[in-house]
Short mmCIF file of C-alpha atoms in Angstrom, two decimals:
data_model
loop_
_atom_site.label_atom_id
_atom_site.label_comp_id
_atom_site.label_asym_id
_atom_site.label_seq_id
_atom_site.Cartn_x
_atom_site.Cartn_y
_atom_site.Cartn_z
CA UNK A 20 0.00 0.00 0.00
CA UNK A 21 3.00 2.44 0.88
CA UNK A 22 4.49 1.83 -2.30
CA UNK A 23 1.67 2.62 -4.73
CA UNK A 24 1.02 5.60 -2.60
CA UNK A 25 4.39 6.67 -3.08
CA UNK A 26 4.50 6.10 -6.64
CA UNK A 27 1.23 7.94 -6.81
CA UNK A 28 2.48 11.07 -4.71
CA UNK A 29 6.23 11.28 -7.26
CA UNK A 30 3.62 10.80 -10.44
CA UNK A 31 1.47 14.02 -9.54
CA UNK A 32 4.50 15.87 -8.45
CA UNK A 33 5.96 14.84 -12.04
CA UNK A 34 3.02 16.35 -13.81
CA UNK A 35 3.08 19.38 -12.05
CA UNK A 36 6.70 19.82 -12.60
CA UNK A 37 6.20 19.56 -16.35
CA UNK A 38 3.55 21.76 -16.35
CA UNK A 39 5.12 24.36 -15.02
CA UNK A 40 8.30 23.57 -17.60
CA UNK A 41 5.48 23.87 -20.04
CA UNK A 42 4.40 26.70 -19.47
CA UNK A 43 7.63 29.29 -18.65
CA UNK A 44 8.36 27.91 -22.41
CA UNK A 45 5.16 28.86 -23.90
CA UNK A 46 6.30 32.08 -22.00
CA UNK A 47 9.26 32.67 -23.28
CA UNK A 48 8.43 31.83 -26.56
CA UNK A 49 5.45 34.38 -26.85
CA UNK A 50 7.90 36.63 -25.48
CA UNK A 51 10.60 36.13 -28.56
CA UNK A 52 7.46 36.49 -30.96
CA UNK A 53 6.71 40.03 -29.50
CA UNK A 54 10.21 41.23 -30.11
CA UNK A 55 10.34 39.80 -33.22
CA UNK A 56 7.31 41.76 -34.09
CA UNK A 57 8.05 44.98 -32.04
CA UNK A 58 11.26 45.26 -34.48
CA UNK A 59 9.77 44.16 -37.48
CA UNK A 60 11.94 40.99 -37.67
CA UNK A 61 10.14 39.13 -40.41
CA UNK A 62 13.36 36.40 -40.16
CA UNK A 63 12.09 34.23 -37.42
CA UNK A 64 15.42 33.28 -36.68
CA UNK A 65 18.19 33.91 -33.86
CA UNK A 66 20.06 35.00 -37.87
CA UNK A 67 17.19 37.13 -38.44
CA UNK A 68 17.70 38.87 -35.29
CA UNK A 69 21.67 39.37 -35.11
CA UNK A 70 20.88 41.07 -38.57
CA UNK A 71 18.56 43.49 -36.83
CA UNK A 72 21.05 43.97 -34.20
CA UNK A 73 23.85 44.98 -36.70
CA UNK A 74 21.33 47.65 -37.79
CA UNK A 75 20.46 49.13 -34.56
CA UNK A 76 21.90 52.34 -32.73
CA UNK A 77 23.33 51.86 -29.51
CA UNK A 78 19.70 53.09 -27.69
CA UNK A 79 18.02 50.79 -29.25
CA UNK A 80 20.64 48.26 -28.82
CA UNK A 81 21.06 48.78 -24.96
CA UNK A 82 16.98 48.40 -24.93
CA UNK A 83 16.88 45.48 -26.47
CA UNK A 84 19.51 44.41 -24.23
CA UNK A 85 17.73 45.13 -21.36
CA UNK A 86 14.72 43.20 -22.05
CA UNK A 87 15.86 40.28 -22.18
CA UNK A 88 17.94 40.22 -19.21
CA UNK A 89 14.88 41.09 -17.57
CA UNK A 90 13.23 38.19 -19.16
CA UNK A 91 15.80 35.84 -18.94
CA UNK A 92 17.65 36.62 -15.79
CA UNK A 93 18.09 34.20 -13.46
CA UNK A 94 15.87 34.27 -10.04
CA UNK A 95 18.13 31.84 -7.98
CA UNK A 96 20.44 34.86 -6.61
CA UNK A 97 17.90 37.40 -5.99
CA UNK A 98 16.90 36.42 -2.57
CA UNK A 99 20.53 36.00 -1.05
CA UNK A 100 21.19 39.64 -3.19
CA UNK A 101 18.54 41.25 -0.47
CA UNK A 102 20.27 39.80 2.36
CA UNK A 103 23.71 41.52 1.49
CA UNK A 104 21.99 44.69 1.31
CA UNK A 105 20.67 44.44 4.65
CA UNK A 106 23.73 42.83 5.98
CA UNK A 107 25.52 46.27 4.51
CA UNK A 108 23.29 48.62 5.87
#
């Protein structure tokens, strides 16, 4: 009895686990498609958008860069980050 409970518990955990996966992707992806179409990138490509980079300004460029390390930063750090500010102040 234990064991099929077990199993049962790790199964459910699995599907939410790939749900979630699922889902940051579907994200991400829709995410990609609005810069693609905020530039006018008709190259759905990572080519198609270094060649819109080589166009760009530096502004423009710096934007750009800054949305997607918004969008693709990591979240591990940012709780021990808050703690060093405290810890400094």
């Amino acid at each position: 009895m234990k064991n099929s409970v077990v199993k049962g518990a790790l199964g459910a955990l699995a599907v939410a686990g790939i749900a979630m996966i699922a889902k940051k992707a579907v994200q991400r992806k829709r995410f990609v498609k609005g810069i693609f179409e905020e530039y006018g990138i008709k190259e759905k490509s990572p080519f198609g958008l270094a060649d819109k980079i080589r166009e760009m300004d530096e502004n423009q460029y710096q934007e750009l860069r800054e949305k997607f390390k918004k969008e693709f930063a990591s979240r591990c750090h940012r709780r021990f980050d808050k703690k060093e500010n405290i810890v400094e102040a």
